[in-house]
Short mmCIF file of C-alpha atoms in Angstrom, two decimals:
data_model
loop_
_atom_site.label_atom_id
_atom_site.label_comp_id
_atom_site.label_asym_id
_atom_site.label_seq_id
_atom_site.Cartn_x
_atom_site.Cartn_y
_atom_site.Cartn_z
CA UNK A 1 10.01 75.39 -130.13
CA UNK A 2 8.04 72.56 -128.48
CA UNK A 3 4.92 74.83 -128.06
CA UNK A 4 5.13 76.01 -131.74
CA UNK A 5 4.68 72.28 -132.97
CA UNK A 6 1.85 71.35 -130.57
CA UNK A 7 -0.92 73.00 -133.11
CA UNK A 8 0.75 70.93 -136.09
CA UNK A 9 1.00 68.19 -134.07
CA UNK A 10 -3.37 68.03 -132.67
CA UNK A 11 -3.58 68.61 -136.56
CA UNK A 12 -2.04 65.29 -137.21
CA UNK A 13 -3.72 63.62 -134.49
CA UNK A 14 -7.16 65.15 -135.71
CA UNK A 15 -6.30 64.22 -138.92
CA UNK A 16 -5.41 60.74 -138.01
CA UNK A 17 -8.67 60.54 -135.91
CA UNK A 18 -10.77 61.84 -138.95
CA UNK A 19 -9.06 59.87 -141.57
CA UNK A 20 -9.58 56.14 -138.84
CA UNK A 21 -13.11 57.43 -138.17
CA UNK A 22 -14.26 57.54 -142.02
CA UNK A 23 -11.89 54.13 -142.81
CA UNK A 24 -14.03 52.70 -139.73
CA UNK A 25 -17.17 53.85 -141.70
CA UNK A 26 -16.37 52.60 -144.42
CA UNK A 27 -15.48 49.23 -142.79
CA UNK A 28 -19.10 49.56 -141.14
CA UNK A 29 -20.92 50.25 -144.29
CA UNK A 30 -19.40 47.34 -146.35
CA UNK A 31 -19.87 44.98 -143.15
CA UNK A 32 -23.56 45.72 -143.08
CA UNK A 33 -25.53 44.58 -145.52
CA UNK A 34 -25.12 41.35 -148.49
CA UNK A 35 -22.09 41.22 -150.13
CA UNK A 36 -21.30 43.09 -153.45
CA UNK A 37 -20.79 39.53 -155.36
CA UNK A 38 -24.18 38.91 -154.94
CA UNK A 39 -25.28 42.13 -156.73
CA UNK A 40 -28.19 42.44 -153.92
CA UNK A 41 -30.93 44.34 -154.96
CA UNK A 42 -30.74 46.86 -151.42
CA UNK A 43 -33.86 47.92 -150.16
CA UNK A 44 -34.06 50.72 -147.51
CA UNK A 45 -37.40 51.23 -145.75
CA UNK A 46 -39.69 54.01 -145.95
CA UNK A 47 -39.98 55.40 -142.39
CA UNK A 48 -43.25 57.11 -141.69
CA UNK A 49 -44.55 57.44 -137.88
CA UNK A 50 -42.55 54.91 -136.50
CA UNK A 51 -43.28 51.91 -139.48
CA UNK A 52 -40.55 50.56 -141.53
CA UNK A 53 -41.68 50.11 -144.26
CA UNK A 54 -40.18 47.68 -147.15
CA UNK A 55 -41.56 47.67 -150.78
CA UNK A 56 -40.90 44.66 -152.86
CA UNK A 57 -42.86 46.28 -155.70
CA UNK A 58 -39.89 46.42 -157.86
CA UNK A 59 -37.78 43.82 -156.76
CA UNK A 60 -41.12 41.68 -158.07
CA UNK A 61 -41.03 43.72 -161.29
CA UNK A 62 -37.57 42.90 -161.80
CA UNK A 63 -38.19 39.37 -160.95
CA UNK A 64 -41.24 39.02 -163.81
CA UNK A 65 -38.86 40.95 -166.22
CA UNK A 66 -35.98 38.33 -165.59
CA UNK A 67 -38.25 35.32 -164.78
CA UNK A 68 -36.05 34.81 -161.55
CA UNK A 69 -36.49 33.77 -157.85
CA UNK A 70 -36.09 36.41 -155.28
CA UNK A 71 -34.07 35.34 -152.32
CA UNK A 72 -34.88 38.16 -149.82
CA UNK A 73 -32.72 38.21 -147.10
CA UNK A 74 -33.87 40.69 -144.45
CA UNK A 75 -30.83 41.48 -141.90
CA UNK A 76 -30.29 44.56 -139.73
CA UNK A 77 -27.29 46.45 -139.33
CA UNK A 78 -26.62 46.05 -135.60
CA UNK A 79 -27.15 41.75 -135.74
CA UNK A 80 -24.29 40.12 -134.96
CA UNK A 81 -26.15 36.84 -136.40
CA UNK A 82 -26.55 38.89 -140.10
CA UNK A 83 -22.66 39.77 -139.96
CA UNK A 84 -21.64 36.16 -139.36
CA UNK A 85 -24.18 34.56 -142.44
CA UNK A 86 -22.75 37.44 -144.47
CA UNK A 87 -19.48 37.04 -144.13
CA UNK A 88 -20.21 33.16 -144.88
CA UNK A 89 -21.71 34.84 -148.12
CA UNK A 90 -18.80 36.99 -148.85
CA UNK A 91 -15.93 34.40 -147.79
CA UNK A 92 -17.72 31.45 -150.06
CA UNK A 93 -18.94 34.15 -152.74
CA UNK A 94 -16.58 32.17 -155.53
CA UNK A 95 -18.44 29.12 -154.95
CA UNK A 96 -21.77 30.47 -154.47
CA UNK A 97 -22.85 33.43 -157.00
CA UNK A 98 -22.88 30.93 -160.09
CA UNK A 99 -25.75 28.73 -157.97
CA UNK A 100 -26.95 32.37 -157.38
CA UNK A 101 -27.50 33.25 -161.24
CA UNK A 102 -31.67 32.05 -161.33
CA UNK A 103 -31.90 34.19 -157.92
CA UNK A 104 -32.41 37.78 -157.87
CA UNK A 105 -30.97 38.59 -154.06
CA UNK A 106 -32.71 41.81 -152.24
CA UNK A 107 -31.06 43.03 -149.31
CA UNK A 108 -33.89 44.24 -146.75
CA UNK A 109 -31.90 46.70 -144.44
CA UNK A 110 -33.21 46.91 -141.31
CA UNK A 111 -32.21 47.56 -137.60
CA UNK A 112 -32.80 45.48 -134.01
CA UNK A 113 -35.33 47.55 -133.03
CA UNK A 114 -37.35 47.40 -135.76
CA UNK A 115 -39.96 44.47 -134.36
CA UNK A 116 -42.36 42.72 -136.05
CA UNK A 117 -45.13 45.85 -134.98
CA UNK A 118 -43.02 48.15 -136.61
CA UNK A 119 -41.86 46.33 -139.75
CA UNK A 120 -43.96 46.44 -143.01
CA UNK A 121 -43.93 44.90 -146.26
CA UNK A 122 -45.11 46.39 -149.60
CA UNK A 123 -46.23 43.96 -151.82
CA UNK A 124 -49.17 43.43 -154.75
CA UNK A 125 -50.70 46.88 -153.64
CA UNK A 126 -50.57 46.54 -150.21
CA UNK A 127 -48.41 47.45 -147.08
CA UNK A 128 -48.55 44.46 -144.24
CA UNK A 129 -47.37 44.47 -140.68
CA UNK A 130 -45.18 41.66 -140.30
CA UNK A 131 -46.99 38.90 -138.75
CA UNK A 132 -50.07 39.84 -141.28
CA UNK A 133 -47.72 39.50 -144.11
CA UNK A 134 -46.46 36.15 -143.08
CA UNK A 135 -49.91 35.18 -142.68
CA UNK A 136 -51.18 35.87 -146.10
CA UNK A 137 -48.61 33.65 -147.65
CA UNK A 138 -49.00 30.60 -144.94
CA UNK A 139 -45.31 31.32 -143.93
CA UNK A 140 -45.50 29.51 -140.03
CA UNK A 141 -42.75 32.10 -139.36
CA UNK A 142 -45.09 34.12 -137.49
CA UNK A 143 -44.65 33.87 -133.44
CA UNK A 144 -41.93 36.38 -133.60
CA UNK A 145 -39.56 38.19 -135.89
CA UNK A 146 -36.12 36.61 -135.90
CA UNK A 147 -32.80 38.52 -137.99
CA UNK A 148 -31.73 37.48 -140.03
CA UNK A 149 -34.52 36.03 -141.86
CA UNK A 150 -34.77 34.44 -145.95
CA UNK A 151 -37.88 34.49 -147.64
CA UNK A 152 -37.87 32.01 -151.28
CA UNK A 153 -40.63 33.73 -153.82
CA UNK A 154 -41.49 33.18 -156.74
CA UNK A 155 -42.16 36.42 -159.19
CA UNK A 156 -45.70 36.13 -158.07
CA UNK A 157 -44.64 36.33 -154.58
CA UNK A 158 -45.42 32.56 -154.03
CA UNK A 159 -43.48 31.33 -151.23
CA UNK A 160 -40.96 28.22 -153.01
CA UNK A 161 -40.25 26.59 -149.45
CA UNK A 162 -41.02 27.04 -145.95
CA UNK A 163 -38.09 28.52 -144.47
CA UNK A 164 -36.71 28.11 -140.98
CA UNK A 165 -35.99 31.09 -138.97
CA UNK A 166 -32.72 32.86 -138.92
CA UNK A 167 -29.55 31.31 -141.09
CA UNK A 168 -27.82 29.40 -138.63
CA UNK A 169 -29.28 25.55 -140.52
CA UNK A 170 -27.64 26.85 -143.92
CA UNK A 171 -23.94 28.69 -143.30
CA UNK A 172 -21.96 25.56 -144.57
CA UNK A 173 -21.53 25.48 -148.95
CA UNK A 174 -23.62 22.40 -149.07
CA UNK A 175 -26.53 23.74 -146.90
CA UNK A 176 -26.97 27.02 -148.61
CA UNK A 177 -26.70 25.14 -152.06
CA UNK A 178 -30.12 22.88 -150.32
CA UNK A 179 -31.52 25.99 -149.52
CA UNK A 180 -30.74 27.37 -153.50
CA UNK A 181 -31.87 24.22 -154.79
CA UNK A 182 -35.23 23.85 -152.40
CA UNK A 183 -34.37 20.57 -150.84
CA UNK A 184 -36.81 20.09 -148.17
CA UNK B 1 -50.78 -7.46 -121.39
CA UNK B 2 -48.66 -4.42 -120.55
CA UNK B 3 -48.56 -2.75 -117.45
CA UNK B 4 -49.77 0.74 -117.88
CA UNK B 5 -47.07 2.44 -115.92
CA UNK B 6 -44.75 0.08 -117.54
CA UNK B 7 -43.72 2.29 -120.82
CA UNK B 8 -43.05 5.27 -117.75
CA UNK B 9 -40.63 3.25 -116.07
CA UNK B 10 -38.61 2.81 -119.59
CA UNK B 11 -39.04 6.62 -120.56
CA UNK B 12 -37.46 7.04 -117.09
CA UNK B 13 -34.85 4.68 -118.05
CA UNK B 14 -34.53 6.27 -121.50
CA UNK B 15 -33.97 9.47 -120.05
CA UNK B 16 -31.54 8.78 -117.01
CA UNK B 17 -29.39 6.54 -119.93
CA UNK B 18 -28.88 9.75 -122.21
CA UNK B 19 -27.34 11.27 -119.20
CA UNK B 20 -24.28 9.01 -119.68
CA UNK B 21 -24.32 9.75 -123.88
CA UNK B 22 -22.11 12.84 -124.18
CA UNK B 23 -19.14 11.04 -122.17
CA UNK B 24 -19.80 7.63 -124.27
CA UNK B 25 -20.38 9.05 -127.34
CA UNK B 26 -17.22 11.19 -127.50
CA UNK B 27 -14.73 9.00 -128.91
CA UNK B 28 -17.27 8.21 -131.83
CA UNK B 29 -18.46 11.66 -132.85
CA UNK B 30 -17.40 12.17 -136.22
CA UNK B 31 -17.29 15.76 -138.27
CA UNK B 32 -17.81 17.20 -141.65
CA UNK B 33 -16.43 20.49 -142.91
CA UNK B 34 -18.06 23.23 -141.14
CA UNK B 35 -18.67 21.40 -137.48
CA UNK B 36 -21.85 19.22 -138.76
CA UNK B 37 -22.02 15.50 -137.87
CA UNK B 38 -21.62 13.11 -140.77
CA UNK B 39 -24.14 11.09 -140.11
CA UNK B 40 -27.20 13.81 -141.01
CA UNK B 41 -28.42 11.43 -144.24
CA UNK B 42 -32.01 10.70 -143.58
CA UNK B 43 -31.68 6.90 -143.39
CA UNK B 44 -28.59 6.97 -141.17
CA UNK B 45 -28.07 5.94 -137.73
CA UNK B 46 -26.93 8.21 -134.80
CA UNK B 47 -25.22 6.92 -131.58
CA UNK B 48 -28.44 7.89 -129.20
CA UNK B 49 -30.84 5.86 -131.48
CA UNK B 50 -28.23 2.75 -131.00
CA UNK B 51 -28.71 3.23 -127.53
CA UNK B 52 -32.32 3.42 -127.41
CA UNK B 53 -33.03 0.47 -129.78
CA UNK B 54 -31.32 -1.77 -127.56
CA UNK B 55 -33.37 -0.24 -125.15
CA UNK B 56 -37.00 -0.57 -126.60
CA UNK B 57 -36.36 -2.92 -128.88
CA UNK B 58 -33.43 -5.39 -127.58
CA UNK B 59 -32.11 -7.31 -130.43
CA UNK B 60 -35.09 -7.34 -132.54
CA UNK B 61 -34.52 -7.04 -136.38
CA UNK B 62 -35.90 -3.73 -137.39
CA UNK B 63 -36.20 -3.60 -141.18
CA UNK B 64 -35.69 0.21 -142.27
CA UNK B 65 -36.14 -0.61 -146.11
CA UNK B 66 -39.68 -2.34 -146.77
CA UNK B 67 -41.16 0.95 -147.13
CA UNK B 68 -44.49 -0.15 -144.82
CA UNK B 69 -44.03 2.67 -142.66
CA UNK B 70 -42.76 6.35 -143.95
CA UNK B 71 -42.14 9.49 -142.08
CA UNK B 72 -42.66 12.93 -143.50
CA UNK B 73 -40.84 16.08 -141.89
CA UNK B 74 -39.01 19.29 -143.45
CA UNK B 75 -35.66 19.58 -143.22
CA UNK B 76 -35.69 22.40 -141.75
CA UNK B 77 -38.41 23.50 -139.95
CA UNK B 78 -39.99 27.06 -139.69
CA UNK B 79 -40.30 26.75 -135.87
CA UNK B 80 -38.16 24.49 -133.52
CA UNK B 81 -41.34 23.98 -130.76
CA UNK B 82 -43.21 22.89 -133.67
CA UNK B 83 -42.03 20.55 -136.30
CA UNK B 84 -44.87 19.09 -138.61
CA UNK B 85 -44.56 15.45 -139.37
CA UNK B 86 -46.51 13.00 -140.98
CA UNK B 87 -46.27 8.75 -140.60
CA UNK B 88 -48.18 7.59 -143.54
CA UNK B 89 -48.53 3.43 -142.97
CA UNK B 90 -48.24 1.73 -146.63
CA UNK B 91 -50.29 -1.16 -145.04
CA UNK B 92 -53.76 -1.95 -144.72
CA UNK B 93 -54.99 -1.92 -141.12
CA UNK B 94 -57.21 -5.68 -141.19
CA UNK B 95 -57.69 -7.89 -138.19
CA UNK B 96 -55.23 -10.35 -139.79
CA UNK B 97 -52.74 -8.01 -140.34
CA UNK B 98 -52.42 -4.44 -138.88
CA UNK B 99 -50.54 -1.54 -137.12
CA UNK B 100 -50.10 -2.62 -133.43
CA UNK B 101 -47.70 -0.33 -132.48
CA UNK B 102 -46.12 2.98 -133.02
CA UNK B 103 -42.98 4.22 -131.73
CA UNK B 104 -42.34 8.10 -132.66
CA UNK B 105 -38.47 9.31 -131.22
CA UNK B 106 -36.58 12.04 -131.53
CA UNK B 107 -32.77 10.80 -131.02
CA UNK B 108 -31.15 13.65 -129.53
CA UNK B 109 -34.09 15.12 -127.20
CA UNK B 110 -34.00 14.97 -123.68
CA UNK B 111 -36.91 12.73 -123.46
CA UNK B 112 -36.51 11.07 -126.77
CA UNK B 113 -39.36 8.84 -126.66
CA UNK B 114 -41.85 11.52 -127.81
CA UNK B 115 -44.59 8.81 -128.65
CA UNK B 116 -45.69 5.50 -128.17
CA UNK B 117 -48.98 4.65 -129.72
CA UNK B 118 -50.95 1.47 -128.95
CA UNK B 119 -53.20 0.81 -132.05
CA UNK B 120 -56.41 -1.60 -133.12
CA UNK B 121 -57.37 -2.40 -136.55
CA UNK B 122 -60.65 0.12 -135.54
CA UNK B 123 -57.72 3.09 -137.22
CA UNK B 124 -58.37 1.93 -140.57
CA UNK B 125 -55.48 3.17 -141.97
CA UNK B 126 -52.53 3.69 -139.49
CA UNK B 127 -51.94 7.32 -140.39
CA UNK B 128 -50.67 9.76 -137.51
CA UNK B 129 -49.88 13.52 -138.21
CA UNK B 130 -48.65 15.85 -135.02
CA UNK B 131 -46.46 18.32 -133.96
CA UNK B 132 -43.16 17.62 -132.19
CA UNK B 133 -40.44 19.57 -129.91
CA UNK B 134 -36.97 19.05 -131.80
CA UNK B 135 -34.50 20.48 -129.12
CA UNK B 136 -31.17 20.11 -131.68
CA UNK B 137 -30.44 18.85 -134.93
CA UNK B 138 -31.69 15.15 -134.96
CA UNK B 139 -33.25 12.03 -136.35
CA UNK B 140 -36.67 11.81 -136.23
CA UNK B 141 -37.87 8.18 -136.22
CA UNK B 142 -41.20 6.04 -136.63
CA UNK B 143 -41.07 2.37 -136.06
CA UNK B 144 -44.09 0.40 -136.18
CA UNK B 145 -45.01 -2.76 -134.85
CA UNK B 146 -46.71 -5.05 -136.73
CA UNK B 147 -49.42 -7.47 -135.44
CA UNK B 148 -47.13 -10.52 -136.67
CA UNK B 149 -44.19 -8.91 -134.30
CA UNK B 150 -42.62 -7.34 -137.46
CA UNK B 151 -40.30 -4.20 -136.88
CA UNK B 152 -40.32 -1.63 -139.65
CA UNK B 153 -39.15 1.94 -139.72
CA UNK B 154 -38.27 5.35 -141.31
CA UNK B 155 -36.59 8.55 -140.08
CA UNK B 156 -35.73 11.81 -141.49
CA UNK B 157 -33.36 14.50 -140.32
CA UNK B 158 -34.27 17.36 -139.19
CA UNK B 159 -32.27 20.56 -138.99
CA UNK B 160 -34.05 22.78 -136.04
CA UNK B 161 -33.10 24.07 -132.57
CA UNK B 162 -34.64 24.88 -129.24
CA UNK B 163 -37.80 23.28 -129.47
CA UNK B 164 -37.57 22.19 -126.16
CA UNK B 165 -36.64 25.56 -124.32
CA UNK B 166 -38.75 27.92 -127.11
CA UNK B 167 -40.62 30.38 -124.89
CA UNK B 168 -43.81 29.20 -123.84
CA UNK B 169 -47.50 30.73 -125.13
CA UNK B 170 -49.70 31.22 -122.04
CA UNK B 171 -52.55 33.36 -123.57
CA UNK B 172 -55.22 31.42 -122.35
CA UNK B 173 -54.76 29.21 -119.42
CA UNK B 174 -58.10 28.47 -117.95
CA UNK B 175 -58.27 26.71 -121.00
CA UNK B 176 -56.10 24.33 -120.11
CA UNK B 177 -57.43 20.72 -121.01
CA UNK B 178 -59.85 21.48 -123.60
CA UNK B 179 -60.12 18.26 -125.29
CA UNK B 180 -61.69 19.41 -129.24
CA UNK B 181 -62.48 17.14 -131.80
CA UNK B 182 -62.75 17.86 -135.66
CA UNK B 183 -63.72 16.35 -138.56
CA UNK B 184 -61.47 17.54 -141.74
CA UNK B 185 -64.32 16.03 -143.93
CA UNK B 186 -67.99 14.63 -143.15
CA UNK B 187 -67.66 11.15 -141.89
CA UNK B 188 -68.59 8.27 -144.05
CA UNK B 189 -69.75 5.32 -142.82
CA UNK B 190 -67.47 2.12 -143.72
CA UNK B 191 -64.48 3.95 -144.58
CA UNK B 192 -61.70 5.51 -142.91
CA UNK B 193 -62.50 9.37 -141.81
CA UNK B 194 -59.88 11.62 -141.13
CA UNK B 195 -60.18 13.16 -137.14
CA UNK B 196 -58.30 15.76 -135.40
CA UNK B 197 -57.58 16.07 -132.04
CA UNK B 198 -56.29 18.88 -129.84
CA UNK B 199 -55.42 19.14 -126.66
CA UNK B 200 -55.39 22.76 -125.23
CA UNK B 201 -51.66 22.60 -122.98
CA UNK B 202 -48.83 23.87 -122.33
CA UNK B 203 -47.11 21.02 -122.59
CA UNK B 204 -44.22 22.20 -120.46
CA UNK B 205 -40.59 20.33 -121.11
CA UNK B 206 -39.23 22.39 -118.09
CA UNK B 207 -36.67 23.58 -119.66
CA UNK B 208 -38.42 27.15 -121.00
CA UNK B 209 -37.27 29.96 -118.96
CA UNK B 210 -39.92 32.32 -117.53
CA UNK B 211 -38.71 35.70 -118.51
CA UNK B 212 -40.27 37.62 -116.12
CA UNK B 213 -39.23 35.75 -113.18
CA UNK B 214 -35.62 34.29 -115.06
CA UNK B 215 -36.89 30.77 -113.36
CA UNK B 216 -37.35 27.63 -115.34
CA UNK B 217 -41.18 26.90 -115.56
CA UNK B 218 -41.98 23.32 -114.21
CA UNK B 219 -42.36 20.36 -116.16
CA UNK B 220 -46.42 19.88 -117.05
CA UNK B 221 -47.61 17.69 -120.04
CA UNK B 222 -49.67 15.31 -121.84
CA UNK B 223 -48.98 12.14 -120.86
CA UNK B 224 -51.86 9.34 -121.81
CA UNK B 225 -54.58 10.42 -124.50
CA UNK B 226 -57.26 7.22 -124.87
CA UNK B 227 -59.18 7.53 -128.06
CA UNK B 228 -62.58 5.71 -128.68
CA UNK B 229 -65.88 5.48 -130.75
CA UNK B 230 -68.75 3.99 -129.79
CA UNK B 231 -67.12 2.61 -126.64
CA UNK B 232 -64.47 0.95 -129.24
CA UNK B 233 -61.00 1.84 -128.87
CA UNK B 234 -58.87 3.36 -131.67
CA UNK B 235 -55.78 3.84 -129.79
CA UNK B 236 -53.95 4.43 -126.65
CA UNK B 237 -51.32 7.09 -127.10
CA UNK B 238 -48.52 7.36 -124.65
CA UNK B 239 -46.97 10.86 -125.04
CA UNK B 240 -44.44 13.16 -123.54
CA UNK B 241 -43.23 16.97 -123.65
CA UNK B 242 -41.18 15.94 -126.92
CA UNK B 243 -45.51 16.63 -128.43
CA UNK B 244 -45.66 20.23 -129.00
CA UNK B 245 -47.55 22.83 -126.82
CA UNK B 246 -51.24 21.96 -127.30
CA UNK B 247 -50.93 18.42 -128.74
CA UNK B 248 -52.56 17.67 -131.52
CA UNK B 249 -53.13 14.19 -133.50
CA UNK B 250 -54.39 13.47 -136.61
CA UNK B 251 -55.35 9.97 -136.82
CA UNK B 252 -58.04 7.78 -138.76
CA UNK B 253 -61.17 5.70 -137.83
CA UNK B 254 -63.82 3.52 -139.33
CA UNK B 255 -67.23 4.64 -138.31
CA UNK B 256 -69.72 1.73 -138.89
CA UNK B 257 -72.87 3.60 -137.36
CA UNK B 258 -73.27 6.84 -135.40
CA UNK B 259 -71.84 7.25 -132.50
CA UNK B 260 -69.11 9.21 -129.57
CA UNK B 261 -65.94 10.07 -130.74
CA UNK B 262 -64.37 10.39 -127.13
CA UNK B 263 -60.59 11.44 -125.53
CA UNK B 264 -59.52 10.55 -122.35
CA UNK B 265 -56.46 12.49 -121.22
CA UNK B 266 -54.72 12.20 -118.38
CA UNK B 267 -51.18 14.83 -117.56
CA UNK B 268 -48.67 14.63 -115.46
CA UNK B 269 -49.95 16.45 -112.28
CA UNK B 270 -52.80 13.34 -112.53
CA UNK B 271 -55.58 15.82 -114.28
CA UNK B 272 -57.45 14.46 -116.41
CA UNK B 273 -59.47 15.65 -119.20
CA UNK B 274 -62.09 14.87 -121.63
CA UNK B 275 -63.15 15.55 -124.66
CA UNK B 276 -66.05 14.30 -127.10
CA UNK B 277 -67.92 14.74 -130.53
CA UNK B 278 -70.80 13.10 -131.89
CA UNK B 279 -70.61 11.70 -135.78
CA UNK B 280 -73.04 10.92 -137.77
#
């Protein structure tokens, strides 16, 4: 008797295991990344010989289209840091999204070991290693790569305000509405 | 007239006195929703700044609200190490009435004191831009000193981090004390012209870990810069490791013929550099 219910029995527990592993997955895939609320605009990068590359070409478009702001948040899925400023996003989403409407968000998804050698942006026509991008729009943000990290553009990819690096000076309600509202 | 190794001795003091803040300060600190302090408006006092006005000041009147003296800084800066700010005098600079003194803090530093600039009418027009360390969220101060013994100030708050610890750039050190002048704009005689200065350093705070070793690197920085033209002086600039890694100053003076812009700079291991350009 007790042998014939061992097979039904490492079903169960493979079931079980299957069924935690793909609820943990999903856990892991809504953790990572901007909240819903925000309808984020999610880019994922081109990878070709080891560059990551991220094209804002349409997220511009979209931005001309709409005459909005982009807010591009650029976090990476293994950043402790990125989980923390988006769950600030996702806990304070009621009070936020309205002050989000003249904003369109894009989600840059990127990973730890993507460094500032490895991490391109695609923008105007061109395709910029990180530090050369943040050179050709004065951002000072340049010494090294920090996640995660906000750029403010306009739709002609004019930087609105000097950002700091990481999130950490705007996770409170009032500081990300400064940030929204380019208090400087 | 002052002692030279006078303003030392008070940094000293400044800096041994902090050591007793977080214990004294406790019952005090106040906090808004989400941990901040409450006192982060731009005009508002902190409990360090109390403490240090007593100390550099005594119980001089300091008027924060004549607008004669205004400081400009971000809010948030892009780099901690490096936070721009501006001190734009609303004041003429005239032998009757001028800029004597500057006094550039940063409340919550470990050296707070970042500044203390000794000026002559020769300025023009007592305008200062430079780079400072902010090591946590703080007011930033200016208070100037007025020939008639007048107090005025401004301060902004600045929302940065680990400007003091921020790992160090050593790409060049046999460079080390490169004193460079630059003209923004040709000079015109008569008039204020615009100058920068730079100081190739490290300007060590000695609290930036070497990574390669994991040991703290030693303390090593600016400490006097002595400005002149034509053998006139512009100012004396007492400065410490709260000045960003290769110090820079953008300051005014009134050229009245041609003649040797010229830096003296001394650190704190007693080297002592110098640095010249010709105008006109």
């Amino acid at each position: 008797m007790t042998m014939s219910f061992r097979p039904l029995l490492r079903r169960r527990i493979a079931s079980a295991f299957v069924a935690g592993a793909l609820a943990l997955c999903g856990i892991a895939a809504n953790a990572a990344g901007l909240p819903a609320a925000y309808s984020p605009l999610v880019v994922e990068p081109a990878v070709d010989k080891g560059r990551f590359e991220f094209d804002l070409g349409p997220a511009l478009a979209r931005a001309r289209r709409e005459n909005k702001r982009l807010y591009v948040y650029l976090g990476a899925s293994d950043c402790p840091f990125c989980r923390r400023y988006e769950a600030f996003l996702g806990k304070n989403a009621g009070e936020l999204v309205p002050h989000f409407k003249p904003w369109i968000v894009v989600d840059l998804r990127s990973s730890l070991s993507t460094q500032a050698d490895k991490l391109f942006i695609r923008a105007g026509g061109k395709s910029l290693a990180y530090m050369d991008f943040q050179r050709s729009i004065g951002d000072e943000r340049t010494r090294m790569l920090v996640y995660p990290s906000v750029w403010l553009f306009d739709p002609q990819l004019k930087p609105l305000m000097q950002m700091p690096p990481g999130t950490g000076t705007f996770e409170t309600v009032e500081e990300q509405l400064e940030i929204l509202n380019l208090v400087q | 007239m002052n002692s030279p190794i006078e303003p030392l001795i008070h940094r000293r003091r400044f800096v041994l006195g902090l050591g007793a803040l977080p214990l004294a300060m406790a019952p005090a600190a106040r906090a808004a929703v989400g941990g901040l302090p409450s006192n982060t408006g731009h005009g508002d006092l902190s409990p360090e700044w109390e403490k240090l006005r007593g100390q550099i000041f005594g119980t001089r009147p300091i008027d924060a609200t004549s607008g004669r003296v205004q400081l400009i800084a971000p809010l948030r800066a892009a780099y901690g190490a490096s936070v721009p700010v501006k001190i734009v005098s609303h004041l003429a600079q005239t032998p009757a009435l001028y800029v004597k003194r500057m006094h550039l803090l940063v409340d919550k530093n470990p050296s707070p004191l970042a500044a203390t600039l000794e000026l002559t009418p020769e300025v023009g027009q007592a305008d200062f831009e430079t780079r400072l360390r902010v090591d946590e969220y703080s007011h930033v101060r200016v208070v100037s000193e007025l020939s008639n013994g007048e107090l005025h100030m401004d301060s902004r708050y600045v929302k940065t981090s680990g400007g003091c610890s921020a790992p160090p750039n050593r790409d060049s050190p046999e460079l080390i004390g490169k004193t460079i002048f630059k003209l923004p704009a040709p000079p015109k005689m008569g008039v204020p012209t615009t100058a920068d200065l730079t100081v190739i350093h490290p300007n060590d705070t000695g609290f930036e870990l070497n990574n390669v070793t994991v040991m703290y690197i030693p303390s090593h920085f600016v400490r006097t810069i002595a400005v002149s033209y034509a053998g006139r002086k512009i100012f004396d600039a007492d400065v410490d490791f709260s000045i960003s890694e290769n110090p820079t100053w953008r300051f005014n003076f009134v050229p009245r013929a041609p003649g040797e812009l010229r830096a003296e700079v001394t650190d704190s291991k007693g080297q002592r550099f110098i640095g010249s350009l010709q105008v006109g």
